Structures are given as C-alpha cells and as structure tokens.
Coordinates of C-alpha atoms and ligand atoms in Angstrom, one line a residue:
M1 CA 0.0 -0.3 -0.2
P2 CA 1.4 3.1 -0.8
L3 CA 2.7 5.6 1.3
P4 CA 0.9 9.4 2.4
L5 CA 2.8 11.9 0.6
D6 CA 3.5 13.9 3.4
V7 CA 5.0 10.3 5.4
T8 CA 7.1 9.5 1.8
A9 CA 8.4 13.3 1.5
R10 CA 9.3 12.8 5.6
V11 CA 11.1 9.4 4.7
A12 CA 12.8 11.0 1.4
V13 CA 14.4 14.0 4.0
A14 CA 15.0 12.1 6.6
R15 CA 17.1 9.8 4.1
A16 CA 18.7 12.8 2.9
V17 CA 19.9 14.3 6.2
S18 CA 20.9 10.8 7.2
D19 CA 22.8 10.3 3.9
V20 CA 24.6 13.6 4.1
D21 CA 25.5 13.0 7.9
A22 CA 26.6 10.2 7.1
R23 CA 29.0 11.4 4.7
A24 CA 30.1 13.9 6.6
V25 CA 30.7 11.7 9.7
V26 CA 33.2 9.5 7.3
A27 CA 34.6 12.7 6.2
F28 CA 35.5 14.1 9.4
A29 CA 36.3 10.9 10.3
L30 CA 38.8 10.5 7.9
A31 CA 40.4 13.8 8.1
F32 CA 40.9 13.5 11.7
A33 CA 42.6 10.4 10.9
L34 CA 45.0 12.1 9.1
V35 CA 45.7 14.7 11.3
V36 CA 45.9 12.4 14.0
A37 CA 48.5 10.4 11.8
L38 CA 50.3 13.4 10.3
V39 CA 50.9 15.0 14.0
V40 CA 52.0 11.2 15.5
V41 CA 54.5 11.3 12.8
A42 CA 55.2 14.2 12.4
R43 CA 56.5 14.2 16.6
A44 CA 58.2 10.8 15.3
R45 CA 60.3 12.8 13.2
R46 CA 60.6 15.0 16.2
V47 CA 62.2 12.7 18.1
L48 CA 64.4 11.4 15.8
A49 CA 66.0 14.5 15.5
R50 CA 66.8 15.2 18.8
A51 CA 68.1 11.9 19.0
N52 CA 70.5 13.2 16.4
V53 CA 70.6 10.4 13.8
A54 CA 70.9 11.3 10.0
A55 CA 67.1 10.5 9.1
V56 CA 65.9 7.9 6.1
R57 CA 62.6 7.2 4.8
W58 CA 61.1 4.1 5.5
R59 CA 59.3 1.8 2.8
P60 CA 56.9 -1.0 3.7
K61 CA 57.0 -4.2 1.6
F62 CA 53.9 -5.2 0.1
L63 CA 55.1 -8.7 -1.4
W64 CA 57.4 -11.0 -0.1
R65 CA 59.0 -11.8 -3.1
L66 CA 59.7 -8.9 -3.8
Y67 CA 61.5 -8.6 -0.5
Q68 CA 63.6 -11.9 -1.0
R69 CA 64.9 -10.9 -3.7
S70 CA 66.1 -7.2 -2.3
A71 CA 66.9 -9.2 0.9
R72 CA 70.0 -10.7 -0.5
S73 CA 71.8 -7.5 -0.3
L74 CA 70.1 -6.1 2.7
L75 CA 73.1 -6.4 5.1
R76 CA 75.4 -4.9 2.7
R77 CA 73.3 -1.6 2.2
V78 CA 72.9 -1.7 5.8
E79 CA 76.2 -1.5 6.3
D80 CA 77.2 1.4 3.4
R81 CA 74.2 3.4 5.0
F82 CA 76.3 3.0 8.8
S83 CA 79.5 4.1 6.4
R84 CA 77.8 6.4 4.9
T85 CA 76.7 7.8 8.6
A86 CA 79.9 7.9 10.0
R87 CA 81.6 9.7 7.4
D88 CA 79.6 12.3 6.0
G89 CA 77.1 13.1 8.5
G90 CA 73.8 13.9 8.6
G91 CA 72.9 13.5 11.9
S92 CA 75.9 13.3 14.2
G93 CA 78.1 11.5 12.3
R94 CA 77.9 8.1 14.2
R95 CA 77.1 4.9 12.9
A96 CA 73.7 5.1 13.9
F97 CA 70.6 6.2 11.3
G98 CA 66.9 6.6 11.6
A99 CA 63.5 6.2 9.9
V100 CA 59.9 6.6 10.9
V101 CA 58.1 2.6 10.9
G102 CA 54.1 3.4 11.0
A103 CA 54.1 5.9 13.8
C104 CA 57.1 4.6 15.6
P105 CA 60.7 6.2 15.5
F106 CA 62.6 3.2 14.8
V107 CA 66.6 3.8 15.4
H108 CA 69.4 1.8 13.5
V109 CA 72.6 0.9 15.3
G110 CA 76.2 -0.3 14.0
E111 CA 78.8 1.3 16.5
A112 CA 79.7 -0.9 19.4
K113 CA 79.4 0.5 22.7
L114 CA 76.1 2.3 21.6
A115 CA 74.6 -1.2 20.9
R116 CA 75.6 -2.8 23.9
D117 CA 74.1 0.4 25.8
V118 CA 70.6 -0.2 24.1
L119 CA 71.0 -4.1 24.8
R120 CA 71.8 -3.7 28.7
G121 CA 69.4 -2.0 29.5
T122 CA 65.9 -3.1 27.8
T123 CA 64.4 -6.5 27.9
V124 CA 61.3 -5.3 25.6
K125 CA 60.5 -6.8 22.3
S126 CA 57.0 -5.7 22.1
P127 CA 55.3 -5.1 19.6
L128 CA 58.1 -5.4 17.3
Y129 CA 58.6 -9.1 17.5
H130 CA 54.5 -9.5 16.3
A131 CA 55.4 -11.4 13.3
F132 CA 56.9 -14.1 15.2
E133 CA 54.7 -14.9 17.7
A134 CA 52.5 -16.8 15.5
F135 CA 55.2 -19.5 15.7
S136 CA 57.1 -19.2 18.8
G137 CA 54.1 -17.7 20.9
T138 CA 54.5 -17.2 24.8
G139 CA 57.9 -19.1 24.1
I140 CA 60.9 -16.9 25.5
F141 CA 61.8 -15.7 22.4
T142 CA 58.6 -13.8 22.5
A143 CA 57.6 -13.7 25.6
E144 CA 57.8 -10.7 27.8
G145 CA 57.4 -9.0 31.3
E146 CA 57.4 -12.1 34.1
D147 CA 56.3 -14.4 32.2
W148 CA 59.5 -14.1 29.9
E149 CA 61.4 -13.7 32.9
G150 CA 59.9 -16.9 34.8
K151 CA 60.2 -19.1 31.6
R152 CA 63.4 -18.2 31.0
G153 CA 64.9 -19.4 34.0
E154 CA 63.1 -22.6 34.4
V155 CA 64.8 -23.2 30.3
L156 CA 68.4 -22.0 32.3
R157 CA 68.0 -24.3 35.2
A158 CA 66.8 -27.1 33.2
F159 CA 69.6 -26.8 31.1
H160 CA 71.8 -26.4 34.0
A161 CA 70.8 -29.6 35.6
V162 CA 71.5 -31.4 32.7
G163 CA 74.7 -29.9 32.1
L164 CA 77.0 -30.3 29.4
Q165 CA 78.5 -33.1 29.6
A166 CA 74.9 -35.4 27.6
L167 CA 75.2 -32.5 24.7
R168 CA 79.0 -33.3 24.2
D169 CA 78.0 -37.1 23.9
R170 CA 75.1 -36.3 21.7
A171 CA 76.9 -34.1 19.1
V172 CA 80.0 -36.8 19.1
E173 CA 77.2 -39.3 18.3
E174 CA 76.0 -37.3 15.7
S175 CA 78.9 -35.9 14.0
A176 CA 80.3 -39.0 13.8
R177 CA 76.9 -41.1 12.2
I178 CA 77.1 -37.7 9.7
V179 CA 80.9 -38.1 9.2
R180 CA 80.3 -42.2 8.2
G181 CA 77.2 -41.4 5.9
M182 CA 79.5 -38.6 4.0
K183 CA 81.7 -40.9 3.7
L184 CA 80.0 -43.8 2.5
E185 CA 78.3 -41.8 -0.2
L186 CA 81.8 -41.0 -1.5
E187 CA 82.9 -44.6 -1.7
R188 CA 79.1 -45.4 -3.4
G189 CA 80.4 -42.6 -5.8
G190 CA 83.6 -44.3 -6.5
T191 CA 85.4 -41.2 -6.7
R192 CA 88.2 -39.0 -4.8
E193 CA 86.0 -36.2 -4.6
M194 CA 82.6 -35.6 -4.8
E195 CA 80.5 -32.0 -4.8
T196 CA 78.2 -32.0 -1.8
L197 CA 75.6 -28.9 -0.5
A198 CA 77.0 -28.3 2.9
L199 CA 73.8 -26.6 4.6
P200 CA 71.2 -29.5 4.2
T201 CA 73.9 -32.2 5.8
L202 CA 74.7 -29.7 8.6
Q203 CA 70.7 -29.0 9.1
R204 CA 70.1 -32.1 9.9
L205 CA 73.0 -32.5 12.2
A206 CA 71.9 -29.9 14.2
L207 CA 68.6 -30.9 14.3
R208 CA 69.6 -34.4 15.6
V209 CA 71.7 -32.9 18.1
T210 CA 69.2 -30.4 19.5
F211 CA 66.6 -33.0 19.8
G212 CA 68.8 -35.9 21.3
Y213 CA 69.8 -32.9 23.8
L214 CA 66.3 -31.7 24.6
T215 CA 64.6 -34.7 25.3
G216 CA 67.0 -37.2 26.2
N217 CA 66.5 -39.8 23.1
S218 CA 68.0 -39.9 19.7
L219 CA 65.9 -38.6 16.9
A220 CA 66.0 -42.0 15.3
E221 CA 64.8 -43.5 18.6
A222 CA 61.5 -41.3 18.7
C223 CA 60.8 -41.7 15.3
A224 CA 61.0 -45.4 15.7
E225 CA 58.9 -44.9 19.0
V226 CA 56.0 -43.6 16.4
G227 CA 56.8 -45.8 13.5
R228 CA 57.9 -43.1 11.1
A229 CA 61.1 -42.9 9.1
Q230 CA 63.5 -40.6 10.3
A231 CA 64.2 -39.4 6.9
D232 CA 60.8 -38.4 6.0
V233 CA 60.4 -36.4 9.5
E234 CA 63.7 -34.7 9.0
S235 CA 62.6 -33.8 5.4
E236 CA 59.2 -32.0 6.5
Y237 CA 60.5 -29.9 9.4
L238 CA 63.2 -28.8 7.7
A239 CA 61.4 -28.0 4.6
A240 CA 58.4 -26.4 6.8
A241 CA 61.6 -24.2 9.2
T242 CA 62.8 -23.4 5.8
T243 CA 60.2 -21.7 4.5
L244 CA 59.2 -20.1 7.6
R245 CA 62.9 -18.5 8.1
H246 CA 62.0 -16.5 5.2
L247 CA 57.7 -15.7 5.7
I248 CA 58.3 -14.5 9.0
P249 CA 60.7 -11.9 9.1
A250 CA 59.0 -11.2 5.1
R251 CA 56.2 -10.3 7.1
A252 CA 58.0 -8.6 9.8
R253 CA 58.9 -5.5 7.2
S254 CA 55.6 -5.9 5.4
I255 CA 52.6 -3.7 5.5
W256 CA 50.9 -7.3 6.3
I257 CA 52.4 -6.9 10.1
F258 CA 49.5 -4.5 11.0
S259 CA 46.7 -7.2 11.1
D260 CA 46.5 -11.3 12.0
F261 CA 43.3 -11.6 10.4
L262 CA 43.8 -10.0 6.6
Y263 CA 47.7 -11.7 7.1
G264 CA 46.0 -15.1 7.6
L265 CA 43.9 -14.5 4.4
T266 CA 46.7 -14.2 2.3
P267 CA 47.8 -17.1 0.6
V268 CA 51.2 -16.5 2.4
G269 CA 49.5 -16.4 5.8
R270 CA 47.8 -19.6 4.9
L271 CA 50.9 -21.2 3.4
E272 CA 52.4 -19.9 6.7
A273 CA 50.0 -21.4 9.1
K274 CA 50.3 -24.8 7.5
N275 CA 54.4 -24.6 7.4
I276 CA 53.8 -23.6 10.8
R277 CA 51.5 -26.6 12.1
T278 CA 54.1 -28.9 10.4
T279 CA 57.3 -27.9 12.5
R280 CA 54.4 -28.8 15.6
M281 CA 54.6 -31.9 15.0
L282 CA 57.6 -32.5 15.6
S283 CA 57.9 -30.7 19.1
S284 CA 54.8 -32.7 19.7
L285 CA 57.5 -35.8 18.4
A286 CA 59.9 -34.1 21.2
L287 CA 57.6 -33.8 23.9
R288 CA 56.1 -36.9 24.0
T289 CA 59.5 -38.6 24.1
A290 CA 61.3 -37.1 26.5
K291 CA 62.8 -38.6 29.4
K292 CA 62.1 -36.6 32.8
D293 CA 66.0 -36.2 32.9
S294 CA 66.0 -34.0 29.6
P295 CA 65.6 -30.5 29.7
L296 CA 62.1 -30.5 28.4
G297 CA 61.5 -33.2 30.6
M298 CA 61.6 -31.0 33.3
L299 CA 59.9 -28.4 31.7
R300 CA 56.9 -30.8 31.8
G301 CA 56.9 -31.1 35.6
G302 CA 58.2 -27.0 35.9
E303 CA 55.3 -24.3 36.9
M304 CA 55.7 -21.4 34.2
H305 CA 55.2 -23.1 31.0
L306 CA 52.3 -25.3 32.1
R307 CA 49.9 -22.5 33.1
E308 CA 48.1 -22.2 29.7
R309 CA 45.7 -23.6 28.0
A310 CA 45.9 -26.5 26.1
V311 CA 46.7 -27.1 22.5
R312 CA 45.8 -30.0 20.1
V313 CA 48.5 -31.6 17.8
G314 CA 47.4 -34.2 16.2
D315 CA 46.1 -36.6 19.0
D316 CA 47.6 -35.2 21.4
E317 CA 47.1 -31.9 23.7
F318 CA 49.8 -30.0 25.8
P319 CA 49.8 -26.7 27.2
K320 CA 50.7 -24.0 25.0
G321 CA 53.6 -22.4 26.8
L322 CA 55.6 -25.9 26.8
L323 CA 54.6 -26.6 23.0
D324 CA 55.8 -23.0 21.8
E325 CA 59.0 -23.2 23.9
T326 CA 59.9 -26.7 22.4
T327 CA 59.0 -25.3 19.0
T328 CA 61.4 -22.3 19.6
L329 CA 64.1 -24.2 21.0
L330 CA 64.0 -26.4 18.6
F331 CA 63.8 -23.8 15.6
A332 CA 66.3 -21.4 17.6
G333 CA 68.9 -24.6 18.0
H334 CA 69.1 -26.1 14.5
D335 CA 69.0 -23.3 12.5
T336 CA 71.6 -20.9 14.3
Q337 CA 74.2 -23.9 14.3
S338 CA 73.6 -25.0 10.8
A339 CA 74.1 -21.4 9.3
T340 CA 77.0 -21.0 11.4
L341 CA 78.9 -24.0 10.7
S342 CA 78.1 -23.6 6.7
W343 CA 80.2 -19.9 6.7
G344 CA 83.0 -21.5 9.1
L345 CA 83.1 -24.5 5.9
L346 CA 83.0 -21.6 3.5
R347 CA 85.4 -19.5 4.5
L348 CA 88.0 -22.5 5.5
V349 CA 87.4 -23.0 2.0
D350 CA 88.5 -19.8 0.4
N351 CA 91.6 -20.2 3.3
E352 CA 92.8 -23.3 2.5
K353 CA 95.8 -22.6 4.5
I354 CA 93.8 -21.8 8.3
Q355 CA 91.9 -25.1 7.0
N356 CA 94.8 -27.1 7.1
E357 CA 96.4 -25.3 10.1
L358 CA 92.8 -26.4 11.8
R359 CA 92.7 -29.8 11.1
V360 CA 96.8 -30.2 11.8
S361 CA 96.2 -28.6 15.3
L362 CA 93.2 -31.1 16.0
F363 CA 96.5 -33.9 16.4
D364 CA 96.4 -33.2 19.9
D365 CA 95.7 -35.9 22.2
V366 CA 93.9 -34.0 24.9
I367 CA 91.5 -32.4 21.2
V368 CA 90.9 -36.5 20.1
E369 CA 89.6 -37.3 23.8
A370 CA 87.3 -34.5 24.5
L371 CA 85.8 -34.4 21.4
G372 CA 85.5 -37.6 20.3
L373 CA 87.7 -38.0 17.5
P374 CA 88.2 -41.4 16.0
S375 CA 91.7 -39.9 14.5
K376 CA 94.6 -42.5 15.3
R377 CA 96.9 -39.8 14.7
R378 CA 97.3 -38.3 17.9
K379 CA 100.4 -36.1 19.6
K380 CA 101.0 -35.9 23.3
R381 CA 100.4 -32.4 24.4
A382 CA 103.1 -31.3 26.1
S383 CA 101.4 -29.1 28.7
S384 CA 98.9 -31.5 29.3
D385 CA 98.8 -33.7 32.2
G386 CA 96.6 -36.2 30.4
K387 CA 93.7 -35.9 33.2
K388 CA 90.3 -35.0 32.2
A389 CA 90.1 -32.4 29.3
A390 CA 88.6 -29.0 30.3
W391 CA 86.9 -30.0 26.9
A392 CA 84.0 -26.9 27.8
T393 CA 86.3 -24.3 28.0
S394 CA 87.6 -22.6 24.5
A395 CA 91.4 -22.6 26.6
F396 CA 91.7 -26.0 25.2
A397 CA 91.9 -26.0 21.1
P398 CA 92.7 -22.5 20.8
M399 CA 92.7 -22.8 16.8
L400 CA 89.2 -24.2 16.5
E401 CA 88.1 -21.3 19.1
S402 CA 89.5 -18.9 16.9
V403 CA 88.2 -19.8 13.9
I404 CA 84.1 -20.5 15.0
R405 CA 84.5 -17.0 17.0
E406 CA 86.0 -15.4 13.6
T407 CA 83.4 -17.0 11.8
L408 CA 80.6 -16.0 14.5
R409 CA 82.3 -12.2 14.1
L410 CA 81.8 -12.3 10.1
H411 CA 78.7 -14.3 10.2
P412 CA 76.5 -13.5 13.0
V413 CA 73.7 -15.7 11.7
A414 CA 70.8 -13.6 13.5
P415 CA 72.4 -10.1 12.4
L416 CA 69.6 -8.2 13.7
V417 CA 68.0 -7.4 17.4
V418 CA 65.3 -5.2 18.3
R419 CA 64.4 -3.7 21.4
M420 CA 61.7 -1.2 22.6
L421 CA 63.8 1.3 24.7
S422 CA 62.3 1.4 28.4
A423 CA 64.3 4.4 29.2
D424 CA 66.7 6.8 27.8
V425 CA 70.0 5.6 26.3
S426 CA 73.2 8.0 26.2
S427 CA 76.8 7.6 24.4
A428 CA 78.3 10.7 23.7
E429 CA 76.5 13.4 22.1
M430 CA 73.7 10.9 21.1
T431 CA 70.8 10.1 23.4
I432 CA 68.2 7.8 22.2
P433 CA 65.1 8.8 23.9
K434 CA 62.4 6.6 26.0
G435 CA 59.9 4.8 23.4
C436 CA 61.9 4.1 20.7
A437 CA 62.2 1.3 19.0
V438 CA 66.2 0.3 18.6
G439 CA 67.3 -2.2 16.0
V440 CA 71.4 -3.8 16.6
W441 CA 73.1 -4.9 13.5
L442 CA 75.5 -7.2 14.9
S443 CA 76.6 -7.7 11.8
S444 CA 77.8 -4.2 11.4
V445 CA 78.9 -4.0 14.8
H446 CA 81.1 -6.4 14.1
R447 CA 82.2 -4.8 11.0
D448 CA 83.1 -1.3 13.1
D449 CA 86.6 -0.4 12.2
A450 CA 86.9 2.2 15.2
V451 CA 86.8 -1.2 16.9
W452 CA 88.5 -4.2 14.8
D453 CA 91.4 -3.9 12.5
R454 CA 90.8 -5.0 8.9
P455 CA 86.8 -5.9 10.1
E456 CA 86.4 -7.4 6.2
E457 CA 89.2 -9.7 6.6
F458 CA 88.4 -13.6 7.7
D459 CA 92.0 -13.9 10.3
P460 CA 91.2 -16.3 13.4
K461 CA 94.7 -15.1 14.1
R462 CA 93.3 -12.4 15.5
W463 CA 92.2 -14.8 18.2
T464 CA 95.0 -16.1 19.1
A465 CA 97.6 -13.2 19.0
T466 CA 97.9 -13.2 23.0
S467 CA 97.7 -16.8 24.7
H468 CA 94.5 -18.9 25.4
A469 CA 95.6 -19.4 28.9
R470 CA 92.2 -18.3 30.6
T471 CA 89.5 -19.6 28.9
G472 CA 86.5 -17.3 27.8
S473 CA 84.0 -19.6 28.3
T474 CA 83.0 -21.0 31.5
G475 CA 80.3 -23.8 30.5
S476 CA 77.9 -22.2 33.2
F477 CA 74.7 -21.5 32.5
T478 CA 74.5 -18.1 34.8
E479 CA 73.0 -15.0 33.6
D480 CA 76.2 -13.0 34.3
S481 CA 78.0 -14.5 32.0
E482 CA 79.0 -11.3 30.2
E483 CA 82.4 -12.8 28.9
D484 CA 81.0 -15.2 26.9
S485 CA 78.7 -13.1 24.9
S486 CA 80.7 -10.7 24.3
L487 CA 83.9 -13.3 23.9
G488 CA 87.0 -10.7 24.3
P489 CA 89.8 -12.6 23.6
A490 CA 90.8 -15.3 25.9
S491 CA 93.7 -14.3 27.6
G492 CA 91.4 -11.3 28.4
K493 CA 94.1 -8.9 26.7
P494 CA 93.5 -7.2 23.7
A495 CA 94.5 -9.4 20.4
S496 CA 96.1 -7.5 17.5
G497 CA 92.8 -6.8 15.5
L498 CA 90.7 -5.7 18.7
K499 CA 91.1 -2.1 19.5
H500 CA 88.7 -2.1 22.2
K501 CA 88.5 -5.5 24.2
G502 CA 85.3 -7.2 24.3
V503 CA 83.2 -4.0 22.8
G504 CA 82.6 -5.1 19.6
Y505 CA 81.5 -8.6 19.9
M506 CA 78.2 -10.8 20.3
P507 CA 77.0 -12.6 18.3
F508 CA 74.7 -14.2 20.9
A509 CA 73.6 -10.8 21.5
Y510 CA 73.6 -9.0 24.6
G511 CA 72.4 -8.4 28.3
P512 CA 69.5 -9.8 29.8
R513 CA 68.1 -11.2 26.6
S514 CA 71.2 -12.8 25.0
C515 CA 70.9 -16.1 23.6
V516 CA 70.2 -19.0 26.1
G517 CA 71.7 -21.2 24.1
Q518 CA 75.2 -19.6 23.5
H519 CA 77.0 -22.3 25.8
L520 CA 75.2 -25.0 24.0
A521 CA 75.6 -23.9 20.7
Q522 CA 79.5 -23.3 21.6
V523 CA 79.6 -27.0 22.4
T524 CA 78.1 -28.5 19.8
M525 CA 79.8 -26.3 16.9
R526 CA 82.9 -27.4 18.1
V527 CA 82.7 -31.1 18.1
A528 CA 80.8 -30.9 14.9
L529 CA 83.8 -28.5 13.3
A530 CA 86.2 -31.1 14.3
H531 CA 84.8 -34.0 13.4
L532 CA 83.9 -32.5 9.4
I533 CA 88.0 -31.1 9.6
E534 CA 89.4 -34.3 10.9
A535 CA 87.7 -36.5 8.4
F536 CA 87.6 -34.4 5.0
E537 CA 89.7 -31.3 3.1
F538 CA 86.8 -28.9 1.7
A539 CA 87.7 -27.0 -1.4
P540 CA 85.5 -24.7 -3.4
S541 CA 82.7 -26.0 -5.8
A542 CA 83.1 -25.9 -9.6
D543 CA 81.5 -22.4 -10.6
V544 CA 79.1 -21.2 -8.1
D545 CA 79.4 -18.0 -6.0
A546 CA 79.3 -19.7 -2.5
S547 CA 79.0 -17.2 -0.4
T548 CA 76.1 -14.8 -1.8
P549 CA 73.4 -14.8 1.9
S550 CA 70.1 -15.3 2.3
V551 CA 68.5 -13.4 4.9
G552 CA 65.7 -15.0 6.6
F553 CA 65.2 -15.3 10.3
T554 CA 68.7 -16.3 10.3
V555 CA 71.2 -15.0 7.5
T556 CA 72.6 -18.4 5.2
P557 CA 74.3 -19.1 2.1
S558 CA 71.9 -18.6 -0.7
T559 CA 72.7 -21.4 -2.8
G560 CA 73.1 -24.4 0.6
A561 CA 76.3 -23.8 0.7
P562 CA 78.5 -26.1 -2.2
L563 CA 81.1 -27.9 -1.6
R564 CA 83.7 -30.4 -3.3
I565 CA 84.6 -32.8 -0.2
R566 CA 87.7 -35.6 -0.6
L567 CA 88.6 -37.7 2.6
A568 CA 91.7 -35.7 4.5
T569 CA 94.8 -37.6 3.7
K570 CA 97.1 -35.0 2.9
I571 CA 98.6 -33.4 6.0
D572 CA 100.0 -35.5 8.5
P573 CA 101.0 -34.2 12.2
Ligands
HEM1 C1 75.6 -20.1 16.7 C2 74.6 -20.2 17.3 C3 73.4 -19.0 17.8 C4 73.2 -17.9 17.5 C5 74.4 -17.3 16.7 C6 72.4 -17.8 18.3 C7 72.2 -15.9 18.4 C8 70.9 -15.5 19.1 C9 70.5 -14.1 19.8 C10 71.3 -12.7 18.4 C11 69.5 -13.9 20.2 C12 69.1 -12.6 20.5 C13 67.8 -12.9 19.6 C14 66.8 -11.5 19.6 O1 66.6 -10.9 20.7 O2 66.4 -10.8 18.5 C15 70.0 -15.1 20.7 C16 68.4 -15.7 21.1 C17 68.0 -16.3 21.7 N1 68.4 -18.5 21.2 FE1 70.0 -18.2 20.2 N2 72.0 -18.2 18.8 C18 72.3 -19.5 18.5 C19 72.2 -20.5 19.1 C20 70.9 -21.2 20.0 C21 70.4 -22.0 21.0 C22 71.1 -23.2 20.4 C23 69.5 -22.2 21.3 C24 68.7 -23.6 21.8 C25 68.4 -24.8 22.2 C26 69.2 -20.5 21.1 C27 67.8 -20.2 21.8 C28 67.8 -19.2 21.9 C29 66.3 -18.2 23.0 C30 65.2 -19.3 23.2 C31 66.8 -16.7 22.2 C32 65.8 -16.1 22.7 C33 66.4 -15.5 24.6 C34 65.0 -14.5 25.0 O3 64.3 -13.7 24.5 O4 65.7 -14.7 26.3 N3 70.4 -20.6 20.5 N4 70.3 -16.2 20.1

C-alpha cells in the first residue's frame, strides 16, 4: 500500500539528511585520522631529530617475493648506510640512522658501544616481534615481562641441571654418524671427491643434536617409537622451517604486520599457518618422547610452562606454553648452528692454509679425546697431564675456537636484534629517547672499524695473538656470563685485531635477553666442526658463488653452501 505523501516526503528528507550526516561523519573521521597520523609521524620525526641521527625513509613491502629479492643485499646496504652516516654526518656522524616506521621512531645502530648500552638496559621486544608470535607464541623468544622472566629461568635451570656432558656425547654420536654417511656416499660414488651441499647436511646434524639434547632421546629412537621414518620426519620439518625462516621476517618488514586477520587470509598467511602446523608435529614428537631428566622433561614438570590452555596437535594435547617453547628451542637450536657451521666451512674453503692448520691442530691427544674424534693420529700435548680435558672451555683448542669466533664475527647468523627502549640511552653526544625502537645490527657492530682492524678480513689469528691462557667460555649457565656473550680475546688481553677489548663482539646478542643457548652452541659447533675437518678436506665448488647470503630468520648461504669434499689424507701431524 503506498504511503501518504507527507510520510513519503518525510522519509525522503530523513534519508537525505542521514546520507549527508553519514558522508559528513565519514569525511570528518577520515580527516581527523589523517591529522592524527600526521601529528604522530611529525612527533616521531622530532624524536629522531632530537636523537641526532641521520633520517631515512621507511618503505614497507607489499609482496614477500619482492622482499626476498632485495633481502640478498640487505646486510651490505645497511652496512654501507652506516659507513656513509659515520663519514658524511647527516646526523651526528655516528654509525646510526633512523626512520619513522608506522608511527614509531626507529633507530638503527651499528656502533659497538651504543649497541651494548641499548642491549644492556632493556628486555622489551613487544610489539616489534609481533610477526614471530604466530610461530614461537609464548616461548621465551617472544614472551614478555614476568612471563618471559619466569620461563627463561626455568629453561636455564633445566639446561644447567642436565649439563654439557650429555650434549657433548650427543654431538659426538651424531657428528660421527653424519661423517660416516658422507664417507659412504663418497665410496658409493667411486670417486676421490664429490660435490655436496653442506647446509642441508648440517641442518640435519644440528637438528638431531638439538632434539637429542632437549629430549634425552635420539631422533632416530623417537621416530621408531611412533613408527615413522626419520628421513621423512627430518625432511618435512626442515622444508617447513626453511619456508618459515623467509616468510616470518618478510612479514615483519611488510604492511601485513598490522593485521593478523588480513594476513591470515592471504595465500602467504595460509602458507605460514600450514608450515607452523608441520613444525609443531616435531615439537609434539619431542614432548611425547622426552625423558624425565631431559630439559624438556623438566619443563614438563615445571610450573611456568604449564600455565596456559591446552593446544591440540594431532591426537595429543599440550599446554600452549610448553609447545611454544619446544618449537622455539628446536628452531633456534638447529637453524643458527647449521648456518654458522656452513659459513665456517665456506670461509675455510677460501682459506686453505687456515683449514690445514686447523686440521693439524686437532692431532692432539687432549682434543681427540675431549671431542671424541676417531683419529689415530695424535700427538701428546706437552703441557697436558693427560687427565680430564676441560673440553667445555675455549682454552683447550685455541685454533678451533678462533675459527668459530671469527666465523661468528663475520657471520653473526641472527644479525638484527630489536628492542623497545624503556629508558633513555645516552652515548657520547647522542641520546636515544625512551619509547624509540632500536635495531642493533650485530653484523655491522662486528665490522665497526673503530673497534676492529681489517674488519672485512677473515683472520682467526686475531683471537690467538695473545695466549689462550684463561678461558673465555666457562660452560656455566649463569645469566651474567658477560665474557661469553662478548667473548673478548680468550686471554683477557686485546688480540691484535681488537682495539677495545670485549666491546665489539656479540654474536649471541648481549644483556638480559641474550641467547640462552650460547653455551650449548659452542659445544656443539666445536664437536661438529672438528669431526668434519678431521675427516674431510673441503674445496670450492665448480662454478658457483657460494657466499651470497640469504637473509631470513637467520642468514644462510643462499645456494646451500656447495662444496667439494674428499677424504683428508694430505696432512700429517
Ligand atoms: C650459533 C648459534 C646461535 C646464535 C648465533 C644465536 C644467536 C642469538 C641471538 C643474537 C639472540 C637474540 C635474538 C633477539 O633478541 O632477537 C638469541 C636469542 C635466543 N636464542 Fe640463540 N643463538 C644460537 C644458538 C641457540 C641455541 C642452540 C638455542 C637453544 C637450543 C638458542 C635459543 C635462543 C633463545 C630461546 C633465544 C631468546 C632468548 C630471550 O629472548 O630471552 N640459540 N640467539
């Protein structure tokens, strides 16, 4: 039935008014949002100007592929920028520059002392690690405040209770297995030498050692327990982890960081979720099979990690905190160590003389025994009383230690750590105000020529120019093992290349949120590198540039570290 005329007119007028209202409200809201955004950005710019750092423009990425292409040269570009700002000023002439990211003033630091001052004083990561939260959840890598503190304490206590001997034994067993496999492959090929990709092999090795240490069970045993082939479990996990190591940091630098919901709808977001589910299958296997007296077994009986709701993985349910921690530790453990070992081998390939010297240095009865090397060729160490080898310290194998340190100096595989400042940080004439985000580029700190002579040169001898009389690594799990995270020259005196002792070296970051696994990594890498170098000679691959970095979660050789290997026969002690 038609409405009376006056009613129709009134409805029409009311609609027109409400349309105008709606349009006006939307326009006003947009204008208001724009003004607020401009004010916020202007404020952030003023904060950067007050901090006296050179300003650059932040360009968010839209597509992760685009990010990947540019990521290859990321470290080089950042380092060039630091060199430029230090040389030409533009700010205070320091190795620092800033940009407004979203609405946040963000200062990048590539200078040793400033980096330390930043990392020493703050534990806050949130909201800067948001992109990592879907993966590591409430594990200590992304946890905050009391939750982080309590969980970190629990993890460190568990590591401490288990000790390093169990890790050393696991690393010896798995390294010997990998070496046997490689020898078999050489034999089957029937040739003196073969081409191989080091990175995938080292990923398997590091994963097995990390899994074995965390659970007290070998990965082989755990797979057998659930009736799955170890090779399949490893391949699935490593493929998923490799995808995630690109996807997650790409999201962190893209516009997708701002909305979980929208990101989850994109094909990339769905790919990320699928791969996270795959990595959780290994976490679930680790938790199901962990022995009571292993680190994970202890966390299972702890308190902090059991507080959150249960999460289902396959047929099992686990407290979310425990599952997240296991995922974090498995990933952090295998990815960093395999990347570092790959870079180490590539550096040794380019420096044949150092490779040979390292091999000869291993023919030493103390080292052979301590690292479980199968070598028959051993010399009695003159200074040794033949008793217990202090294998957990850096002092017992100076050449090996120096090669690892120098590798971590030039290739700190987690090159960027980011913190939210909860107090002003001042250094010389620069003050970075509270509320700023700071990105410390460890890769650039390690190339700061105010601290390092010939920073670009791979020179392990810079660490042995003075004697290794005092240990650099105590093997303890205390929080204040400053010497370890800074790892100054092991003698405590400046080695030839280090102008200011202890300031410019922090491959495991520094301060309260430095790496919890650094002592573990040092043991595993000593054992693994020694076994590989003792067994094989490594030479450059035919015609590939092996050293182009691929920047993701960690920095790895982009082509998987191609190498030629043959049995080590050339050198005698
Ligand atoms: C060569 C080996 C390693 C390197 C270079 C390395 C480096 C680092 C760096 C630079 C950080 C600070 C990251 C940040 O704040 O953004 C870190 C944190 C961390 N690392 Fe490592 N790491 C190594 C091995 C390991 C191992 C073997 C584990 C455990 C099995 C581990 C577990 C962790 C965890 C859980 C954190 C977070 C700590 C916290 O926020 O309190 N890492 N690592």
